[in-house]
Coordinates of N, CA and C and ligand atoms in Angstrom, one line a residue:
M1 N 26.6 20.3 47.2 CA 25.9 19.3 48.1 C 24.9 18.5 47.1
N2 N 24.9 17.4 47.3 CA 23.9 16.4 46.1 C 22.6 16.6 47.0
L3 N 21.7 15.9 45.8 CA 20.3 15.9 46.4 C 20.1 15.3 47.8
N4 N 20.7 14.0 47.9 CA 20.4 13.1 49.3 C 20.8 13.9 50.3
R5 N 21.9 14.8 50.3 CA 22.4 15.3 51.5 C 21.4 16.7 51.8
R6 N 21.0 17.2 50.5 CA 20.1 18.4 51.0 C 18.6 17.6 51.4
I7 N 18.4 16.7 51.1 CA 16.9 16.2 51.8 C 17.3 16.0 53.3
L8 N 18.7 15.2 53.7 CA 18.8 15.0 54.7 C 19.1 16.3 55.7
A9 N 19.5 17.4 55.3 CA 19.8 18.7 55.8 C 18.4 19.1 56.2
C10 N 17.7 18.9 55.1 CA 16.2 19.6 55.5 C 15.7 18.9 56.3
I11 N 15.7 17.6 56.5 CA 15.1 16.8 57.7 C 15.5 17.3 58.9
L12 N 16.7 17.2 58.9 CA 17.4 17.6 60.3 C 16.9 18.9 60.8
L13 N 16.9 19.9 59.6 CA 16.4 21.2 60.0 C 14.8 21.4 60.6
M14 N 14.2 20.4 60.1 CA 12.6 20.4 60.4 C 12.7 20.0 61.7
G15 N 13.4 18.7 61.9 CA 13.3 18.1 63.3 C 14.0 19.1 64.3
L16 N 14.7 19.8 64.4 CA 15.1 20.7 65.1 C 14.2 21.7 65.4
L17 N 13.6 22.2 64.4 CA 12.6 23.3 64.5 C 11.1 22.6 65.3
A18 N 10.6 21.6 65.1 CA 10.0 20.6 65.6 C 10.2 20.8 67.2
A19 N 11.6 20.3 67.5 CA 11.9 20.3 68.9 C 11.8 21.6 69.9
V20 N 12.3 22.8 68.9 CA 12.1 23.8 69.5 C 10.6 24.4 69.7
L21 N 9.8 24.0 68.7 CA 8.4 24.4 69.1 C 7.8 23.7 70.1
L22 N 8.2 22.4 70.4 CA 7.7 21.5 71.2 C 8.2 22.0 72.6
I23 N 9.4 22.5 73.0 CA 9.9 22.9 74.4 C 9.2 24.1 74.6
G24 N 8.9 25.0 73.4 CA 8.1 26.4 73.7 C 6.7 26.0 74.6
Y25 N 6.3 25.1 73.6 CA 4.7 24.7 74.1 C 4.7 24.3 75.4
F26 N 5.5 23.4 75.6 CA 5.6 22.7 77.2 C 5.7 23.8 78.3
Q27 N 6.7 24.6 77.9 CA 7.1 25.7 78.8 C 6.2 26.9 78.9
R28 N 5.5 27.1 77.9 CA 4.1 28.0 78.0 C 3.2 27.6 78.9
D29 N 3.1 26.2 78.9 CA 1.9 25.8 79.7 C 2.4 25.3 81.2
S30 N 3.8 25.1 81.5 CA 4.2 24.5 82.8 C 4.4 26.0 83.7
V31 N 5.2 27.0 83.1 CA 5.5 27.8 83.9 C 4.5 28.9 84.6
P32 N 3.5 29.0 83.6 CA 2.2 29.8 84.6 C 1.6 29.0 85.6
A33 N 1.5 27.7 85.4 CA 1.0 26.8 86.3 C 1.6 26.7 87.6
M34 N 3.0 26.5 87.4 CA 3.8 26.5 88.7 C 3.8 27.9 89.5
G35 N 3.8 29.1 88.5 CA 3.6 30.6 89.0 C 2.5 30.3 90.0
K36 N 1.4 29.9 89.3 CA 0.1 30.0 90.0 C -0.2 29.3 91.4
L37 N 0.4 28.2 91.6 CA 0.7 27.5 92.7 C 1.4 28.0 93.9
R38 N 2.4 28.7 93.6 CA 3.5 29.2 94.4 C 2.6 30.5 94.7
E39 N 1.9 31.2 94.0 CA 1.2 32.5 94.3 C 0.0 32.1 95.6
E40 N -0.5 31.0 95.1 CA -1.6 30.8 95.9 C -1.5 29.9 97.2
G41 N -0.6 29.0 97.0 CA 0.1 28.2 98.2 C -1.2 27.3 98.7
V42 N -2.7 27.6 98.7 CA -3.4 26.6 99.2 C -4.4 26.2 98.1
K43 N -5.1 24.9 98.4 CA -6.0 24.7 97.3 C -7.4 25.2 97.6
K44 N -8.1 25.8 96.8 CA -9.4 26.2 97.5 C -10.5 25.5 97.1
I45 N -11.5 25.1 97.7 CA -12.5 24.5 97.7 C -13.9 24.7 98.3
A46 N -15.3 24.6 97.8 CA -16.3 25.2 98.3 C -17.3 24.2 98.6
L47 N -18.1 24.5 99.9 CA -19.1 23.6 100.2 C -20.4 24.6 99.9
T48 N -21.3 23.9 99.4 CA -22.5 24.7 99.2 C -23.7 23.7 99.8
F49 N -24.6 24.4 100.4 CA -25.7 24.1 100.9 C -27.5 24.4 100.4
D50 N -28.0 23.5 99.9 CA -29.0 23.8 99.1 C -30.3 23.5 100.1
D51 N -31.4 24.4 99.6 CA -33.0 23.9 100.0 C -33.4 24.3 101.5
G52 N -32.4 25.0 101.8 CA -32.6 25.3 103.5 C -32.9 26.5 103.6
P53 N -33.0 27.1 104.9 CA -32.5 26.6 106.1 C -33.4 25.5 106.8
H54 N -32.9 24.8 107.3 CA -33.8 23.6 107.9 C -33.8 23.9 109.4
P55 N -35.0 23.9 109.8 CA -35.3 24.3 111.5 C -34.3 23.8 112.8
Y56 N -33.7 22.6 112.5 CA -32.8 22.0 113.3 C -31.6 21.8 112.9
Y57 N -31.3 21.3 111.3 CA -30.0 20.7 111.1 C -29.0 21.9 110.7
T58 N -29.7 23.1 110.0 CA -28.8 24.2 109.5 C -28.0 24.6 110.9
E59 N -28.6 24.6 112.1 CA -28.2 25.4 113.1 C -26.9 24.4 113.6
Q60 N -26.9 23.3 113.7 CA -26.2 22.1 114.0 C -24.8 22.4 113.2
L61 N -25.1 22.6 111.8 CA -24.0 22.7 110.6 C -23.3 24.1 110.9
L62 N -24.0 25.0 111.3 CA -23.2 26.3 111.5 C -22.3 26.2 112.7
K63 N -22.7 25.7 113.9 CA -22.2 25.3 115.0 C -20.8 24.7 114.5
G64 N -20.9 23.6 113.8 CA -19.8 22.9 113.6 C -18.7 23.7 112.6
L65 N -19.3 24.7 111.6 CA -18.5 25.2 110.7 C -17.8 26.3 111.5
K66 N -18.6 27.0 112.4 CA -17.8 27.9 113.1 C -16.8 27.4 114.2
E67 N -16.9 26.1 114.7 CA -15.8 25.6 115.4 C -14.4 25.1 114.5
R68 N -14.9 25.0 113.1 CA -13.6 24.8 112.6 C -13.1 26.0 111.7
N69 N -13.9 27.1 112.0 CA -13.6 28.4 111.1 C -13.8 28.4 109.8
V70 N -14.7 27.8 109.2 CA -15.0 27.3 107.8 C -16.0 28.2 107.0
K71 N -16.0 28.8 106.1 CA -17.2 29.5 105.6 C -17.6 28.8 104.2
A72 N -18.9 28.6 104.0 CA -19.8 27.8 103.3 C -20.8 28.8 102.5
T73 N -21.4 28.4 101.6 CA -22.5 28.9 100.8 C -23.6 28.3 100.8
F74 N -24.6 28.9 101.1 CA -26.1 28.6 101.4 C -27.3 29.2 100.2
F75 N -27.6 28.0 99.7 CA -28.7 28.6 98.5 C -30.0 28.2 99.1
I76 N -30.5 29.3 99.5 CA -31.8 29.1 100.1 C -33.1 29.4 99.5
T77 N -34.4 28.8 99.7 CA -35.6 29.1 99.1 C -36.3 30.4 99.7
G78 N -36.9 31.3 99.2 CA -37.6 32.1 99.7 C -38.8 31.8 100.5
K79 N -39.4 30.7 100.5 CA -40.4 30.4 101.0 C -39.6 29.9 102.8
N80 N -38.5 29.1 102.5 CA -37.8 28.7 104.1 C -37.3 30.0 104.6
V81 N -36.9 31.0 104.1 CA -36.6 32.2 104.3 C -37.3 32.9 105.3
E82 N -38.8 32.8 104.8 CA -39.8 33.5 105.2 C -40.4 32.7 106.7
T83 N -40.0 31.3 106.7 CA -40.6 30.3 107.6 C -39.4 30.4 108.8
Y84 N -37.9 30.5 108.4 CA -36.9 30.4 109.4 C -36.0 31.9 109.1
P85 N -36.8 32.8 109.4 CA -35.9 34.2 109.1 C -34.7 34.1 110.2
E86 N -34.9 33.6 111.6 CA -33.8 33.9 112.6 C -32.6 33.0 112.2
I87 N -32.7 32.0 111.5 CA -31.7 30.9 111.1 C -31.1 31.4 110.0
V88 N -31.7 32.4 108.9 CA -31.1 32.8 108.1 C -30.2 34.0 108.6
K89 N -30.5 34.8 109.4 CA -29.8 35.8 110.2 C -28.5 35.3 110.7
M90 N -28.7 33.9 111.3 CA -27.6 33.4 112.0 C -26.3 33.1 110.7
I91 N -27.1 32.6 109.7 CA -26.0 32.2 108.7 C -25.4 33.6 108.1
H92 N -26.2 34.4 107.9 CA -25.4 35.7 107.5 C -24.5 36.4 108.7
E93 N -24.8 36.2 109.8 CA -24.1 36.7 110.8 C -22.7 36.0 111.2
D94 N -22.8 34.8 110.6 CA -21.6 33.8 110.6 C -20.9 34.1 109.5
E95 N -21.2 35.0 108.6 CA -20.4 35.3 107.3 C -20.3 34.3 106.5
H96 N -21.2 33.6 106.3 CA -21.4 32.7 105.3 C -22.2 33.3 103.9
L97 N -21.7 33.0 102.7 CA -22.4 33.6 101.6 C -24.0 33.0 101.5
I98 N -24.8 33.8 101.0 CA -26.3 33.4 100.8 C -26.4 33.7 99.4
G99 N -27.3 32.5 99.0 CA -27.7 32.6 97.6 C -28.8 32.1 97.3
N100 N -29.7 32.6 96.1 CA -31.1 32.4 95.8 C -31.2 30.9 95.3
H101 N -32.4 30.3 95.7 CA -32.8 29.0 95.2 C -34.1 29.0 94.9
T102 N -34.6 29.9 94.3 CA -36.0 30.2 93.8 C -36.9 30.2 95.3
Y103 N -38.1 30.8 95.2 CA -39.1 30.7 96.2 C -39.6 29.5 96.5
N104 N -40.1 28.6 95.6 CA -40.8 27.3 95.6 C -39.8 26.0 95.1
H105 N -38.6 26.3 95.2 CA -37.9 25.3 94.5 C -38.5 24.8 93.3
T106 N -38.5 25.8 92.2 CA -39.2 25.7 91.1 C -38.1 25.3 89.8
Q107 N -38.4 24.4 89.1 CA -37.4 23.9 88.1 C -37.9 25.0 86.7
L108 N -36.9 25.5 86.1 CA -37.0 26.0 85.0 C -37.5 25.3 83.7
T109 N -38.7 25.7 83.0 CA -38.9 24.9 81.8 C -39.1 26.0 80.8
S110 N -39.8 25.3 79.5 CA -39.8 26.4 78.5 C -41.3 27.0 78.9
R111 N -42.1 26.4 79.7 CA -43.1 27.0 79.9 C -43.4 28.1 81.1
N112 N -42.4 28.2 81.9 CA -42.5 29.1 83.3 C -41.5 30.0 83.3
Q113 N -40.9 30.4 82.1 CA -39.7 31.4 82.1 C -40.3 32.6 83.1
E114 N -41.1 33.1 82.8 CA -41.5 34.7 83.5 C -41.7 34.2 84.9
S115 N -42.4 33.4 85.2 CA -42.8 33.0 86.6 C -41.7 32.6 87.5
F116 N -40.8 32.0 86.8 CA -39.4 31.6 87.4 C -38.5 32.8 87.6
K117 N -38.6 33.6 86.7 CA -37.7 34.8 87.0 C -38.6 35.8 88.2
Q118 N -39.7 35.6 88.3 CA -40.4 36.3 89.3 C -40.2 35.6 90.9
E119 N -40.0 34.5 90.7 CA -39.7 33.7 91.6 C -38.2 34.2 92.4
I120 N -37.5 34.3 91.3 CA -36.1 34.9 91.8 C -36.1 36.2 92.5
I121 N -36.9 37.0 91.9 CA -36.9 38.4 92.2 C -37.4 38.3 93.8
R122 N -38.6 37.9 93.7 CA -39.2 37.8 94.9 C -38.3 37.3 96.2
T123 N -37.4 36.1 95.9 CA -36.8 35.5 96.8 C -35.6 36.5 97.2
N124 N -35.2 37.5 96.3 CA -34.0 38.2 96.7 C -34.7 39.4 97.5
E125 N -35.4 39.8 97.2 CA -36.5 40.7 98.2 C -36.3 40.3 99.4
I126 N -36.9 38.9 99.7 CA -37.3 38.4 101.0 C -36.0 38.3 101.7
I127 N -34.9 37.9 101.1 CA -33.4 37.8 101.6 C -32.8 38.9 102.1
K128 N -33.2 40.1 101.3 CA -32.8 41.5 101.6 C -33.3 42.2 103.0
E129 N -34.5 41.7 102.9 CA -35.4 41.9 104.0 C -34.8 41.5 105.4
V130 N -34.3 40.5 105.5 CA -33.7 39.5 106.4 C -32.1 40.0 106.8
T131 N -31.5 40.1 105.6 CA -29.8 40.2 105.8 C -29.5 41.8 105.4
G132 N -30.5 42.3 104.9 CA -30.0 43.8 104.6 C -29.3 44.1 103.1
E133 N -28.8 42.5 102.6 CA -28.0 42.6 101.8 C -28.2 42.3 100.3
D134 N -27.9 42.5 99.2 CA -28.3 42.2 97.8 C -27.7 40.8 97.7
T135 N -28.3 39.9 97.0 CA -28.0 38.4 96.7 C -27.7 38.4 94.8
I136 N -26.6 38.3 94.6 CA -26.3 38.2 93.3 C -25.8 36.6 92.7
Y137 N -26.0 35.8 93.5 CA -25.9 34.4 93.3 C -27.0 33.5 93.1
V138 N -27.2 32.7 92.2 CA -28.4 31.8 92.2 C -27.9 30.6 91.9
R139 N -28.7 29.5 92.6 CA -28.4 28.2 92.2 C -30.0 27.7 91.5
P140 N -29.8 27.6 90.4 CA -31.2 26.9 89.8 C -31.4 25.8 90.1
P141 N -32.8 25.4 90.6 CA -32.9 24.1 91.1 C -32.6 22.9 89.7
Y142 N -32.3 21.7 90.2 CA -32.0 20.8 89.0 C -31.2 21.3 88.2
G143 N -30.4 22.7 88.1 CA -29.3 23.0 87.2 C -29.9 23.8 86.1
S144 N -31.5 23.7 85.7 CA -32.0 24.3 84.8 C -32.2 26.0 84.7
W145 N -31.3 26.5 83.6 CA -31.3 27.8 83.6 C -31.1 28.3 82.1
N146 N -31.4 29.7 82.5 CA -31.5 30.4 80.8 C -30.5 31.5 81.0
K147 N -29.4 31.6 80.0 CA -28.2 32.4 80.2 C -28.6 33.7 80.0
E148 N -29.7 34.1 79.4 CA -30.4 35.4 79.3 C -30.6 36.1 80.5
F149 N -30.9 35.2 81.6 CA -31.6 35.7 82.8 C -30.4 36.4 83.5
E150 N -29.0 36.2 83.4 CA -27.9 36.7 83.8 C -27.8 38.1 83.7
R151 N -28.0 38.5 82.4 CA -28.1 39.9 82.2 C -29.2 40.8 82.8
E152 N -30.4 40.2 82.6 CA -31.8 40.4 82.9 C -31.8 40.8 84.4
L153 N -31.5 39.7 85.1 CA -31.6 39.7 86.7 C -30.2 40.2 87.5
N154 N -29.2 40.3 86.5 CA -28.0 40.8 87.2 C -27.4 39.7 88.1
M155 N -27.4 38.6 87.8 CA -27.2 37.5 88.6 C -26.0 36.4 88.1
F156 N -25.3 35.8 88.9 CA -24.6 34.6 88.3 C -25.3 33.1 89.0
P157 N -25.3 32.4 87.9 CA -25.7 31.3 88.2 C -24.3 30.4 88.9
V158 N -24.7 29.4 89.8 CA -23.6 28.7 90.4 C -24.1 27.4 90.3
L159 N -23.2 26.5 89.7 CA -23.8 24.9 89.5 C -22.8 24.3 90.7
W160 N -22.3 23.0 90.2 CA -21.5 22.4 91.0 C -20.8 21.5 90.3
T161 N -19.5 21.0 90.9 CA -18.7 20.2 90.1 C -18.8 18.7 91.0
I162 N -19.2 18.4 92.0 CA -19.2 17.1 92.9 C -20.5 17.1 93.7
D163 N -21.3 16.1 93.1 CA -22.5 15.8 93.7 C -22.5 14.3 94.4
P164 N -22.3 14.3 95.7 CA -22.3 13.1 96.5 C -23.7 12.4 96.8
L165 N -24.8 13.1 96.3 CA -26.2 12.5 96.4 C -26.5 12.3 97.8
D166 N -26.0 13.3 98.5 CA -26.3 13.2 100.0 C -27.9 13.0 100.5
W167 N -28.7 13.4 99.6 CA -30.1 13.3 99.7 C -30.8 12.0 99.7
C168 N -30.0 11.1 99.1 CA -30.5 9.9 99.0 C -29.9 8.8 99.8
S169 N -28.6 8.9 100.6 CA -28.3 8.4 101.2 C -28.1 8.6 102.6
S170 N -28.2 7.9 103.8 CA -27.9 8.3 105.2 C -26.6 7.5 105.5
N171 N -25.9 7.1 104.8 CA -24.6 6.6 104.9 C -23.6 7.6 105.0
V172 N -23.1 8.1 106.0 CA -22.2 9.2 106.3 C -20.8 9.0 105.5
S173 N -20.4 7.5 105.8 CA -19.0 7.5 105.4 C -19.1 7.3 103.7
C174 N -20.1 6.8 103.2 CA -20.3 6.6 101.8 C -20.2 8.3 101.2
I175 N -21.1 9.0 102.0 CA -21.1 10.6 101.4 C -19.6 11.1 101.5
V176 N -19.1 10.8 102.6 CA -17.7 11.4 102.8 C -16.6 11.1 101.7
S177 N -16.7 9.7 101.5 CA -15.6 9.0 100.5 C -16.1 9.3 99.3
S178 N -17.4 9.5 98.8 CA -17.7 9.8 97.4 C -17.2 11.2 97.0
V179 N -17.0 11.9 98.1 CA -16.4 13.6 97.9 C -15.0 13.5 97.8
C180 N -14.5 12.8 99.0 CA -12.9 12.8 99.2 C -12.4 12.0 98.1
A181 N -12.9 11.2 97.6 CA -12.1 10.3 96.3 C -11.9 11.0 95.0
K182 N -12.6 12.1 94.8 CA -12.6 12.8 93.4 C -12.4 14.1 93.8
V183 N -12.4 14.6 94.7 CA -12.2 16.1 94.9 C -10.7 16.6 94.6
G184 N -10.8 18.0 93.9 CA -9.6 18.6 93.3 C -9.8 20.1 93.9
E185 N -8.8 20.7 93.4 CA -8.7 22.3 93.6 C -9.8 22.9 92.8
N186 N -10.4 24.0 93.4 CA -11.5 24.6 92.9 C -12.8 23.9 92.6
D187 N -13.1 22.9 93.2 CA -14.4 22.0 93.1 C -15.4 22.6 94.1
I188 N -16.6 22.5 93.6 CA -17.9 23.2 94.5 C -18.6 21.9 94.6
I189 N -18.9 21.5 95.9 CA -19.4 20.5 96.5 C -21.0 21.0 96.7
L190 N -21.8 19.9 96.0 CA -23.4 20.0 96.4 C -23.8 19.2 97.5
M191 N -24.4 19.8 98.5 CA -25.0 19.0 99.6 C -26.3 19.7 100.2
H192 N -27.1 19.1 101.0 CA -28.3 19.6 101.5 C -28.4 19.7 102.8
D193 N -28.6 20.9 103.5 CA -28.5 20.8 105.1 C -29.9 20.4 105.5
Q194 N -30.4 19.4 105.0 CA -31.7 18.8 105.5 C -31.9 17.6 106.5
Y195 N -30.5 17.0 106.5 CA -30.3 15.7 106.9 C -29.2 15.6 108.2
K196 N -29.6 14.8 109.0 CA -28.5 15.0 110.1 C -27.0 14.4 109.3
S197 N -27.4 13.1 108.6 CA -26.1 12.6 107.9 C -25.3 13.4 107.2
T198 N -26.1 14.4 106.5 CA -25.3 15.2 105.7 C -24.5 16.2 106.7
V199 N -25.0 16.9 108.0 CA -24.3 17.6 108.7 C -23.1 16.8 109.1
T200 N -23.3 15.6 109.6 CA -22.0 14.9 110.0 C -21.0 14.7 109.0
A201 N -21.5 14.4 107.8 CA -20.6 14.3 106.6 C -19.8 15.3 106.2
A202 N -20.5 16.4 106.2 CA -19.9 17.8 105.7 C -18.8 18.2 106.7
L203 N -19.1 18.0 108.0 CA -18.1 18.4 109.0 C -16.8 17.3 109.0
K204 N -17.3 16.0 108.7 CA -15.8 15.0 108.4 C -15.2 15.4 107.1
I205 N -15.9 15.9 106.2 CA -15.3 16.4 104.8 C -14.3 17.5 105.0
V206 N -14.9 18.7 105.9 CA -14.0 19.8 106.3 C -12.8 19.2 107.1
D207 N -12.9 18.3 107.9 CA -11.9 17.8 108.8 C -10.9 17.1 107.8
E208 N -11.3 16.0 106.9 CA -10.4 15.3 106.1 C -9.5 16.2 105.1
L209 N -10.3 17.2 104.4 CA -10.0 17.9 103.5 C -8.8 19.0 103.8
T210 N -9.4 19.5 105.1 CA -8.3 20.4 105.6 C -7.0 20.1 106.0
E211 N -7.0 18.7 106.5 CA -5.9 17.8 106.6 C -4.9 17.8 105.4
Q212 N -5.7 17.5 104.1 CA -5.0 17.4 103.0 C -4.5 18.6 102.5
G213 N -4.8 19.7 103.1 CA -4.2 21.2 102.7 C -5.4 22.0 102.1
Y214 N -6.6 21.4 102.1 CA -7.7 22.4 101.1 C -8.0 23.7 102.3
E215 N -8.4 24.8 101.6 CA -9.0 25.6 102.3 C -10.6 26.0 101.7
F216 N -11.4 26.0 102.6 CA -12.8 26.1 102.5 C -13.3 27.8 102.1
V217 N -13.8 27.7 101.1 CA -14.0 29.3 100.9 C -15.7 29.4 100.3
T218 N -16.0 30.7 100.1 CA -17.3 30.9 99.6 C -17.1 30.7 98.3
V219 N -18.2 30.5 97.7 CA -18.1 30.4 96.0 C -17.7 31.5 95.1
D220 N -17.9 32.6 95.7 CA -17.6 33.8 95.0 C -16.0 33.9 95.0
E221 N -15.2 33.3 96.1 CA -13.8 33.4 96.0 C -13.4 32.5 94.8
L222 N -14.3 31.4 94.5 CA -13.7 30.8 93.4 C -14.2 31.0 92.2
L223 N -15.1 31.8 91.9 CA -15.6 32.3 90.6 C -14.7 33.6 89.9
F224 N -14.2 34.3 91.1 CA -13.7 35.5 90.8 C -12.3 36.0 91.0
D225 N -11.7 35.1 91.8 CA -10.3 35.1 92.3 C -9.4 34.5 91.2
Ligands
ZN301 ZN1 -32.6 22.4 95.4

């Protein structure tokens, strides 16, 4: 074999090797993904409602969710649990997931680490008095969190992936379309059951996305399944 032929053979061999590696790479990625899709069959998604309960709108929302047989997650403040324990009981009896949203809706800063932790602990106690159950999920107001608290408090932080800014718009179709336009499997939608427009929008979102094959679950199902 002369030098030119050897070089050519070498190039061909390397090309073949690259092709085999590439095929292997794509197979590795695509096969489990397809398997997962077949296994689960449905696209899961979670609706979460912060800052409640509200003396009027939370009940309206619960009624609509029950009619649609949909479960959601409510991140409630200790202060509101003390003010509206009956509504918290209704959320619990309807088998929605309840999470901690601090006592006073306090934002964690570098200066209030200890009092912030105390707010979480106090709120856990208040929720347990009403529901009889421990709370292990926390949504830190404004998303400010300290990773060390997870071990110290034995709690999981739950943030969000879609924020339709429902608190600053009363335009229902705007809220609905801002969620439905970007939604995908395993998304966590942030809303606030403090407004009539949010209740109407949330139920429309449920109807529209159920139609598209989504299943609404509580956040624990997205985080651990
Ligand atoms: Zn909040």
